[in-house]
mmCIF file of N, CA and C in Angstrom:
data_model
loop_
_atom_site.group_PDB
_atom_site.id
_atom_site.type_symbol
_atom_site.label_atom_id
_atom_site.label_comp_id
_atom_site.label_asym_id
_atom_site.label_seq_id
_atom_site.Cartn_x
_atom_site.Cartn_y
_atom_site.Cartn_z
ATOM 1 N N UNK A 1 0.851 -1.182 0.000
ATOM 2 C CA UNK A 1 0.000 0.000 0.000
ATOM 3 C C UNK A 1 0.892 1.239 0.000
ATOM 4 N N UNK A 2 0.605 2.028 -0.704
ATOM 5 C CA UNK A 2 1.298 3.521 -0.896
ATOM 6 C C UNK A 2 1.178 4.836 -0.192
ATOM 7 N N UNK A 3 1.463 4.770 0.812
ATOM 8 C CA UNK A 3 1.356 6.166 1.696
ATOM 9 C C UNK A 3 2.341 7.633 1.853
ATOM 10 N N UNK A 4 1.687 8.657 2.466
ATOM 11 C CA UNK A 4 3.027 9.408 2.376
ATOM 12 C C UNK A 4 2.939 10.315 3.522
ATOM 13 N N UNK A 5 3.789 10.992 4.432
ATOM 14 C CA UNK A 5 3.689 11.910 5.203
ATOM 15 C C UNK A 5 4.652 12.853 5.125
ATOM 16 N N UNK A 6 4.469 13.776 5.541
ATOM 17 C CA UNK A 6 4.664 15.479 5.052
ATOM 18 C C UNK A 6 5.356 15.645 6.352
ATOM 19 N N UNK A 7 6.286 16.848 6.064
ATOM 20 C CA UNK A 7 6.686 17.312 7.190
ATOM 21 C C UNK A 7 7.788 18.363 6.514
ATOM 22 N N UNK A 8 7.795 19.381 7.941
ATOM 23 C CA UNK A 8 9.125 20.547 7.511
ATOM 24 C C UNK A 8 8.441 21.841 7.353
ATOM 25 N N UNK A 9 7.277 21.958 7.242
ATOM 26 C CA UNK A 9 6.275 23.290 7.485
ATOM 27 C C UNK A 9 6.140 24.086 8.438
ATOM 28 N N UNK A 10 5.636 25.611 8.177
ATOM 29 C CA UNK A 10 5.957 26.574 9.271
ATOM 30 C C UNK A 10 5.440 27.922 8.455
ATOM 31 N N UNK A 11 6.393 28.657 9.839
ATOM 32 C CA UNK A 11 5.806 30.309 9.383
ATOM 33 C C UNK A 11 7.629 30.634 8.958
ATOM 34 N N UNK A 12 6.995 31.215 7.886
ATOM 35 C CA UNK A 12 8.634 32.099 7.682
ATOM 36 C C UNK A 12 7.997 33.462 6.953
ATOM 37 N N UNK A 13 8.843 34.079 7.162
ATOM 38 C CA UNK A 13 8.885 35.617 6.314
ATOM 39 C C UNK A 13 9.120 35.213 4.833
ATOM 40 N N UNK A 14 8.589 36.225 4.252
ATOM 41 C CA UNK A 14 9.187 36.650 2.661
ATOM 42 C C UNK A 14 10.081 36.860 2.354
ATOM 43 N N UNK A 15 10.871 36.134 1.840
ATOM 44 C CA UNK A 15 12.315 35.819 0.614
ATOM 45 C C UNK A 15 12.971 34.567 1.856
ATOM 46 N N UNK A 16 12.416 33.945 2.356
ATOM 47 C CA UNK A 16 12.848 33.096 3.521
ATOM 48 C C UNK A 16 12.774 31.480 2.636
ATOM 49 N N UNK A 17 13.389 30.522 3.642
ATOM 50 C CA UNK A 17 13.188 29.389 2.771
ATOM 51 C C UNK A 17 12.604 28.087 3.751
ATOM 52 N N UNK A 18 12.406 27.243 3.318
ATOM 53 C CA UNK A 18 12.027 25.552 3.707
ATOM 54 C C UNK A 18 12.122 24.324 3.375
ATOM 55 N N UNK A 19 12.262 23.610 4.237
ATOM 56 C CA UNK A 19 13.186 22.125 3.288
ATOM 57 C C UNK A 19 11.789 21.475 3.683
ATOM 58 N N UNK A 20 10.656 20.582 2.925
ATOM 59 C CA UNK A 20 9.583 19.848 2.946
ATOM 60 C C UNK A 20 10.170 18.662 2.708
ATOM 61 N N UNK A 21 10.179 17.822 3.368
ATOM 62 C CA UNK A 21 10.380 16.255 3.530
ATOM 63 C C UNK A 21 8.966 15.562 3.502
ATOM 64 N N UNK A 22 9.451 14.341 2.468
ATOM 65 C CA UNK A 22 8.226 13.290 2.515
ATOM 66 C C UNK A 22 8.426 11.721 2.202
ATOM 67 N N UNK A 23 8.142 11.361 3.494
ATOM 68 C CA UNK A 23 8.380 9.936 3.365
ATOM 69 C C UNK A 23 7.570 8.954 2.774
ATOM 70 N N UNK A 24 7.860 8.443 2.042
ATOM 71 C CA UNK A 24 6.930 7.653 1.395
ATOM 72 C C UNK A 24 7.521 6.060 1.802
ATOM 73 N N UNK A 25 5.719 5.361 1.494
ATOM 74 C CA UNK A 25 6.496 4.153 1.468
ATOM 75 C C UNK A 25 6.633 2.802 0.561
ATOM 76 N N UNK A 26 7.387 1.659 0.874
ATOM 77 C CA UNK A 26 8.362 1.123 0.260
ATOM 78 C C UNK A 26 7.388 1.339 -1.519
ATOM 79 N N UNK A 27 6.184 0.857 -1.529
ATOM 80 C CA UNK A 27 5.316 0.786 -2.541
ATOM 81 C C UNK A 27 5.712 1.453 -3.584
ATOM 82 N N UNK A 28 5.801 2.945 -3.304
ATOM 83 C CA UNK A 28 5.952 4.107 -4.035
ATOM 84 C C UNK A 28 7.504 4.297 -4.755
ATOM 85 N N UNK A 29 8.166 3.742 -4.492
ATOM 86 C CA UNK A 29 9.892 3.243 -4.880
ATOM 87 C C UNK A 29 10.238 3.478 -6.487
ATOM 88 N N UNK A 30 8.578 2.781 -7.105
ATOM 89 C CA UNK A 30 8.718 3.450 -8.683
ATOM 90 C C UNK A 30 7.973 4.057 -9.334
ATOM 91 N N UNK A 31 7.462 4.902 -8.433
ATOM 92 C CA UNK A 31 6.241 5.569 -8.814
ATOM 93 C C UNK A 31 6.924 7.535 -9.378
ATOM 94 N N UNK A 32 6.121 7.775 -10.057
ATOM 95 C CA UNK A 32 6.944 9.259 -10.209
ATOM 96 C C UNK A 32 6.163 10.058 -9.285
ATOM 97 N N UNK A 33 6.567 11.086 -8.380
ATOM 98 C CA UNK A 33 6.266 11.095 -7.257
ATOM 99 C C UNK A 33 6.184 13.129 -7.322
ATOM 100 N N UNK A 34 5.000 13.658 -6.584
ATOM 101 C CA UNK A 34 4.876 15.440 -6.862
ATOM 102 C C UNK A 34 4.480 15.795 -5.651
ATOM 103 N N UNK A 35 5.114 17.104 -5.337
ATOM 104 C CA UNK A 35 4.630 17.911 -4.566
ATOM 105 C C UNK A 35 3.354 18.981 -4.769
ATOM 106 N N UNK A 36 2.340 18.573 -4.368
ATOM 107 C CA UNK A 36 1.165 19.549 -4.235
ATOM 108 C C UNK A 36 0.643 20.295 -3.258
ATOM 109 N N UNK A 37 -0.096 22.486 -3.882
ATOM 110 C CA UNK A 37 0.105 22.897 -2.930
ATOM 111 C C UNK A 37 -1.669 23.067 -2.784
ATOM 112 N N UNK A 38 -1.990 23.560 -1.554
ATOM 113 C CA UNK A 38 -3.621 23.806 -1.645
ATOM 114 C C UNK A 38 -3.521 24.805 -0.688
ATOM 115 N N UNK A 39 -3.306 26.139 -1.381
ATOM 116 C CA UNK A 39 -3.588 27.788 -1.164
ATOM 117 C C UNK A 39 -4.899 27.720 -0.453
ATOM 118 N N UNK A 40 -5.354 28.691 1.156
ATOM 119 C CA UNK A 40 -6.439 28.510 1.244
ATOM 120 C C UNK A 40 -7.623 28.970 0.164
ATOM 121 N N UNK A 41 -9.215 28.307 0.201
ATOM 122 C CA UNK A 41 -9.587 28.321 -0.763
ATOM 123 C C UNK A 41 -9.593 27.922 -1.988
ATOM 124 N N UNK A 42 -8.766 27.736 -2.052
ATOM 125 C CA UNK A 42 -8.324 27.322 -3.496
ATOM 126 C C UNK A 42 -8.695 25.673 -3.825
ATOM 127 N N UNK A 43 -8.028 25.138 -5.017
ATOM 128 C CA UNK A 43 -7.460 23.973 -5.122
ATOM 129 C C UNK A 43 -6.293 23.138 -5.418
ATOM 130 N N UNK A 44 -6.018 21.759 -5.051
ATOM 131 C CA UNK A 44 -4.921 21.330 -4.458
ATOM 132 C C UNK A 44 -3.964 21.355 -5.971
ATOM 133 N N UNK A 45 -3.007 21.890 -6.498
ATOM 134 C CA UNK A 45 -1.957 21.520 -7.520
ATOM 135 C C UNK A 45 -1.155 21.549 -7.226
ATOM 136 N N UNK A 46 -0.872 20.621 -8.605
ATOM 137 C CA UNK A 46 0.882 20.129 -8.612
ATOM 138 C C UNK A 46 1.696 21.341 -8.923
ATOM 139 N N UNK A 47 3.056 21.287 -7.834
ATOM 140 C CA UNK A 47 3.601 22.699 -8.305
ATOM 141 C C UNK A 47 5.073 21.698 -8.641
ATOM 142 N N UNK A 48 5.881 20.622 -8.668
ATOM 143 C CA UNK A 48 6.565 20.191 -8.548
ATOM 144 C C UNK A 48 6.325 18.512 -8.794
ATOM 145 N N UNK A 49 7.437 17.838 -9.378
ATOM 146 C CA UNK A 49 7.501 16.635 -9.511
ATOM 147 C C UNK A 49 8.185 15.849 -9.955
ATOM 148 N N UNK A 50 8.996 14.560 -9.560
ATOM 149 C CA UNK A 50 10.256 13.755 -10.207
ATOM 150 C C UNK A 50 9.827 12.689 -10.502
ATOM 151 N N UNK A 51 10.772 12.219 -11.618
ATOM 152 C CA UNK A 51 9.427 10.780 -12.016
ATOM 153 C C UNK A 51 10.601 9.732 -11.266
ATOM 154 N N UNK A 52 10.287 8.601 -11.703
ATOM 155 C CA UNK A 52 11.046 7.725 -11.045
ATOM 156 C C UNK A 52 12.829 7.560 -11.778
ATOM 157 N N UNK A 53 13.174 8.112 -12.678
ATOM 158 C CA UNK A 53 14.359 7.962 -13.428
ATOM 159 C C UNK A 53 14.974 9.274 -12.796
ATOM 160 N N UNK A 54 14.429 10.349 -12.275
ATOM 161 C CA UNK A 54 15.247 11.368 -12.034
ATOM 162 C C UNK A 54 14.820 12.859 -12.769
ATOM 163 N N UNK A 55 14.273 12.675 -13.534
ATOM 164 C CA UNK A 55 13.543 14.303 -14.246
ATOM 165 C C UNK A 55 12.976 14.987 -13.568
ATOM 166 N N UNK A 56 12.742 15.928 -13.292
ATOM 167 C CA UNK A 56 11.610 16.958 -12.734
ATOM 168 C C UNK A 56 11.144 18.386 -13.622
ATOM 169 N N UNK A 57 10.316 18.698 -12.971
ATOM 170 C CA UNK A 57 9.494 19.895 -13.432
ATOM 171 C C UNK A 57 8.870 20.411 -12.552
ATOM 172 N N UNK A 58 8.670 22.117 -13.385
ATOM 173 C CA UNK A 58 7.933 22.756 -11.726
ATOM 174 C C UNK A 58 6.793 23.839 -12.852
ATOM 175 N N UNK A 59 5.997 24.055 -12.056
ATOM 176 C CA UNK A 59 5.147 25.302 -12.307
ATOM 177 C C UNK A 59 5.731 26.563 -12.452
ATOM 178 N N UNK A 60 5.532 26.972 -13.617
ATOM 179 C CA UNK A 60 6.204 28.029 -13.614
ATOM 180 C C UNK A 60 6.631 29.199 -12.380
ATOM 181 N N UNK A 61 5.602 29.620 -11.802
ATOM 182 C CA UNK A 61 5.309 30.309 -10.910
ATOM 183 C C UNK A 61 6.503 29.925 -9.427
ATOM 184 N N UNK A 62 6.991 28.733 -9.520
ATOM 185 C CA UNK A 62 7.815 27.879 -8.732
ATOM 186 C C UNK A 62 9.233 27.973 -9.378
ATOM 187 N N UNK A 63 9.478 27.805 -10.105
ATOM 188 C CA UNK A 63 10.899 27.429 -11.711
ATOM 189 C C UNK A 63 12.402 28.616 -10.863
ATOM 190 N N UNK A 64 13.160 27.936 -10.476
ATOM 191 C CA UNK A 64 13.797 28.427 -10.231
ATOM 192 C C UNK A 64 14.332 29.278 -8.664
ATOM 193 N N UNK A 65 13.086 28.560 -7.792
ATOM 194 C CA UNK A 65 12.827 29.099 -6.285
ATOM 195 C C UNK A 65 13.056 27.701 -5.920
ATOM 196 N N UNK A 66 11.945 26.847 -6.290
ATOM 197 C CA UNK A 66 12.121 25.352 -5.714
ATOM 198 C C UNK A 66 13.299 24.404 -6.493
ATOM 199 N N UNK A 67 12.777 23.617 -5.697
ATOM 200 C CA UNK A 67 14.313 22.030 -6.038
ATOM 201 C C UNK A 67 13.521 20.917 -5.643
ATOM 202 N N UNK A 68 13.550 20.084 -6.200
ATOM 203 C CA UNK A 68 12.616 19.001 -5.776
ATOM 204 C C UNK A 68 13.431 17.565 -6.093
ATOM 205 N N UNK A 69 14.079 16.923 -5.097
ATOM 206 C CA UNK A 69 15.010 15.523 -5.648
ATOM 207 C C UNK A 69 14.730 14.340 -4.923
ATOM 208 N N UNK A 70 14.907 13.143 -4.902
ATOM 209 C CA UNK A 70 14.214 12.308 -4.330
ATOM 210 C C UNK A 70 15.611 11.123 -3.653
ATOM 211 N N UNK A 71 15.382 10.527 -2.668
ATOM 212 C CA UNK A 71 16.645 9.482 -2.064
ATOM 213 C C UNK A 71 15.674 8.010 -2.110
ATOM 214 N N UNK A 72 16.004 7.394 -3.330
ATOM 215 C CA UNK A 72 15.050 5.967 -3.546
ATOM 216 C C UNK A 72 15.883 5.108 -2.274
ATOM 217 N N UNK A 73 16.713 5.360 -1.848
ATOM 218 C CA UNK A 73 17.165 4.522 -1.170
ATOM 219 C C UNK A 73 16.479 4.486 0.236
ATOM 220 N N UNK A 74 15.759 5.979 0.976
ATOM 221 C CA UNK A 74 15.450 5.804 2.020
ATOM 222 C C UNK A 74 13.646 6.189 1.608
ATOM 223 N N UNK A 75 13.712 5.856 0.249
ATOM 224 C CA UNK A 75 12.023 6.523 0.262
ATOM 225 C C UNK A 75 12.037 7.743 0.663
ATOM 226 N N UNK A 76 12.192 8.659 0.216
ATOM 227 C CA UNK A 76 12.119 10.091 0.891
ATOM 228 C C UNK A 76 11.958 11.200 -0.257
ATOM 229 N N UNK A 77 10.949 12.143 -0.348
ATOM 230 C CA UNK A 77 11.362 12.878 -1.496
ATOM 231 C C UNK A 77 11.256 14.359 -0.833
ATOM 232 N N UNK A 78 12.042 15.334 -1.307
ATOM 233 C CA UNK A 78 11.982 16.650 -0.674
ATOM 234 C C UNK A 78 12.311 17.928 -1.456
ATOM 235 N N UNK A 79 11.625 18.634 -0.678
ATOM 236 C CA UNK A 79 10.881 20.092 -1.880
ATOM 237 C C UNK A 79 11.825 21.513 -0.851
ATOM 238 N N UNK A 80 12.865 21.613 -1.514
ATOM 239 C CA UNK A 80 13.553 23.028 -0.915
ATOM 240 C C UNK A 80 13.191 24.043 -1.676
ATOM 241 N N UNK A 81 12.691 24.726 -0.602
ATOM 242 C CA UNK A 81 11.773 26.196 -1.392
ATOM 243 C C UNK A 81 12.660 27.421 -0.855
ATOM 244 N N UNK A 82 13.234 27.930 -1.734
ATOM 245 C CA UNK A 82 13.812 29.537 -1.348
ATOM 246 C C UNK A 82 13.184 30.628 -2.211
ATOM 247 N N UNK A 83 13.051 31.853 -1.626
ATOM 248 C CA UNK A 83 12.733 32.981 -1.997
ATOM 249 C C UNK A 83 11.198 32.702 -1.500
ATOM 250 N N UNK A 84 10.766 32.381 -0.417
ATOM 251 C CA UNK A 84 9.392 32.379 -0.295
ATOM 252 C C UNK A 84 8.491 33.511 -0.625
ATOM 253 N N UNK A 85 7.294 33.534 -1.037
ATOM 254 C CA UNK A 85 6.811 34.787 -1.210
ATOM 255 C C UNK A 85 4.793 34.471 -0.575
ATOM 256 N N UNK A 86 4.403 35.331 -0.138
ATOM 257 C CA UNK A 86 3.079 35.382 0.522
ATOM 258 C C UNK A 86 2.047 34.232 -0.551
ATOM 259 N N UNK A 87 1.954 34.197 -1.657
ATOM 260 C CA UNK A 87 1.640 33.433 -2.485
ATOM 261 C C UNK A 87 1.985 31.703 -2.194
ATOM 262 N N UNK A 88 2.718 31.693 -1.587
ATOM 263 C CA UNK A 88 3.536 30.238 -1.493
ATOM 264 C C UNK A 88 2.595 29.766 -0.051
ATOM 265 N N UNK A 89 1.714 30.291 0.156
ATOM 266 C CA UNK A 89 1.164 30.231 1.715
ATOM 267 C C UNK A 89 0.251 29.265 1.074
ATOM 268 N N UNK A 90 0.122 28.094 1.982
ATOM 269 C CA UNK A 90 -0.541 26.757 1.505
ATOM 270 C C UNK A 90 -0.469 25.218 2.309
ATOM 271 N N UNK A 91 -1.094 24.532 2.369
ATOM 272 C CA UNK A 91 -0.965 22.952 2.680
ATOM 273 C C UNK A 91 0.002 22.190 1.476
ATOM 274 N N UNK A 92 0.916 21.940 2.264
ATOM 275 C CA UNK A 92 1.669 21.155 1.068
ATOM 276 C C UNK A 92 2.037 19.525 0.791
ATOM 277 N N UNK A 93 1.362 18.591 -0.097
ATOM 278 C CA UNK A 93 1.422 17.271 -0.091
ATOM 279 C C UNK A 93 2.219 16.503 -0.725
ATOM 280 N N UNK A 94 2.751 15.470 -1.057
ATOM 281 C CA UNK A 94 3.045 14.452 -1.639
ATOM 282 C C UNK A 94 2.009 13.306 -2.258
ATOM 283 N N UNK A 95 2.070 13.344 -3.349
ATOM 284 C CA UNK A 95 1.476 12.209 -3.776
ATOM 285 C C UNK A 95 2.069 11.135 -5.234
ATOM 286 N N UNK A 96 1.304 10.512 -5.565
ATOM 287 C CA UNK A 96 1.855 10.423 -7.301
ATOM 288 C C UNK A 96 1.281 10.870 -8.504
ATOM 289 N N UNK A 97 1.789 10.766 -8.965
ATOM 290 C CA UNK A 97 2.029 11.730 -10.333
ATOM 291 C C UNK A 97 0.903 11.104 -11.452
ATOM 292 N N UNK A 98 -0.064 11.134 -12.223
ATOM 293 C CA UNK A 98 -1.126 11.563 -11.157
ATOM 294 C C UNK A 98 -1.288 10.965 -9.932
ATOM 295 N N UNK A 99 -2.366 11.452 -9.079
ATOM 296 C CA UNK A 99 -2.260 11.640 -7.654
ATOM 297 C C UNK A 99 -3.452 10.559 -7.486
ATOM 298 N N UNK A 100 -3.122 9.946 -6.543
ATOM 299 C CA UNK A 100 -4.840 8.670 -6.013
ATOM 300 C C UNK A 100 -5.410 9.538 -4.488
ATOM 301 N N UNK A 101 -6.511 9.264 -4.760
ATOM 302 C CA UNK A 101 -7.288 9.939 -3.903
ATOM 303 C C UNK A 101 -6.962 9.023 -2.373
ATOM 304 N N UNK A 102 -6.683 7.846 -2.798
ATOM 305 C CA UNK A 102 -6.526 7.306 -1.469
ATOM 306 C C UNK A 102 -4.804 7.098 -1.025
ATOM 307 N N UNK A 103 -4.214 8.153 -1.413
ATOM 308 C CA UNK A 103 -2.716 7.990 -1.297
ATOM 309 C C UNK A 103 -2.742 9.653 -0.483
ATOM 310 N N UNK A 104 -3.445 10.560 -0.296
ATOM 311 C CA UNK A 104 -3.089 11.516 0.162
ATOM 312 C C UNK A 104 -2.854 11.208 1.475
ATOM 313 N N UNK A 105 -1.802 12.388 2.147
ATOM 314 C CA UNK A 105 -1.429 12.113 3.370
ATOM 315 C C UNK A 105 -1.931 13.025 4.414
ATOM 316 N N UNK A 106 -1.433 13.402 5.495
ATOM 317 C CA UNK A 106 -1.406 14.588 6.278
ATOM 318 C C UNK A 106 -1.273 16.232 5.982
ATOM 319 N N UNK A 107 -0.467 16.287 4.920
ATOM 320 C CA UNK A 107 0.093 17.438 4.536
ATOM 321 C C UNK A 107 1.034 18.288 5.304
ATOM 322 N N UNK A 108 1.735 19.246 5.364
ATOM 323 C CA UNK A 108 2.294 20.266 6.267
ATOM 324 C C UNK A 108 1.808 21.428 5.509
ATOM 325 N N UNK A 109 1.706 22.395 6.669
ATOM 326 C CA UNK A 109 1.253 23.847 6.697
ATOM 327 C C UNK A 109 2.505 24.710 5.878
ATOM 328 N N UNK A 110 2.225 25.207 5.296
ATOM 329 C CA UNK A 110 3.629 26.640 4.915
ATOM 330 C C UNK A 110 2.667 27.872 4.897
ATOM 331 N N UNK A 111 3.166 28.981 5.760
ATOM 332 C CA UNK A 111 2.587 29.972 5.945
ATOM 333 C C UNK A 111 4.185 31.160 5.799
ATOM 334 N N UNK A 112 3.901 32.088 4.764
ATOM 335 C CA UNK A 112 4.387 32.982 4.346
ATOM 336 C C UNK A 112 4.119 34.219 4.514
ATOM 337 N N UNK A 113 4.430 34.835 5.752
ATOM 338 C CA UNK A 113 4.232 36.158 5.998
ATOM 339 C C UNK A 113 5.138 36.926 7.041
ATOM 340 N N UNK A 114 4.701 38.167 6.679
ATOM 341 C CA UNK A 114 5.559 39.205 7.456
ATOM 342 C C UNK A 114 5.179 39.322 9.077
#
């Protein structure tokens, strides 16, 4: 079974940064694997994602702030976000690429403000 939990969320200021860790488990090993954000209100997207060979991609809006790389060895995939900006304020998940409704996890909080 494929699960995942979130962690590494918080309050930081603007142009500040965060390392999002997500453990996944063993299941998910070849799965291509994304970080999704869910702005309040809003809805949940993919802003980030590595497939299982090593590629990634980001949302534009993300391209060049985030980093997103994965350690198959300990199951772990993680989303370093610098230059935070008030916009980046959100629940942030792990799932797969596309995403199963019954694979979502806990999420962590990122809150971006002054």
């Amino acid at each position: 079974q494929v699960h995942f939990v979130e962690s590494g969320g918080g309050l930081v200021h603007p142009g500040g940064s965060l390392r999002l860790s997500c453990a996944a488990s063993a299941a998910a090993k070849f799965s291509d694997i994304g970080w999704y954000r869910q702005a309040p209100g809003k809805q949940r997207n993919l802003v980030a994602n590595i497939t299982y060979v090593g590629t990634t991609d980001y949302v534009d809006a993300v391209k060049g702030r985030f980093a997103i790389w994965r350690d198959r060895t300990n199951n772990r995939v993680t989303l370093r976000m610098n230059g935070l900006k008030p916009e980046d304020t959100g629940d942030y998940y792990c799932n797969t690429v596309p995403p199963r409704a019954d694979f979502w996890g806990p999420g962590t909080r990122v809150t971006v403000s002054s």
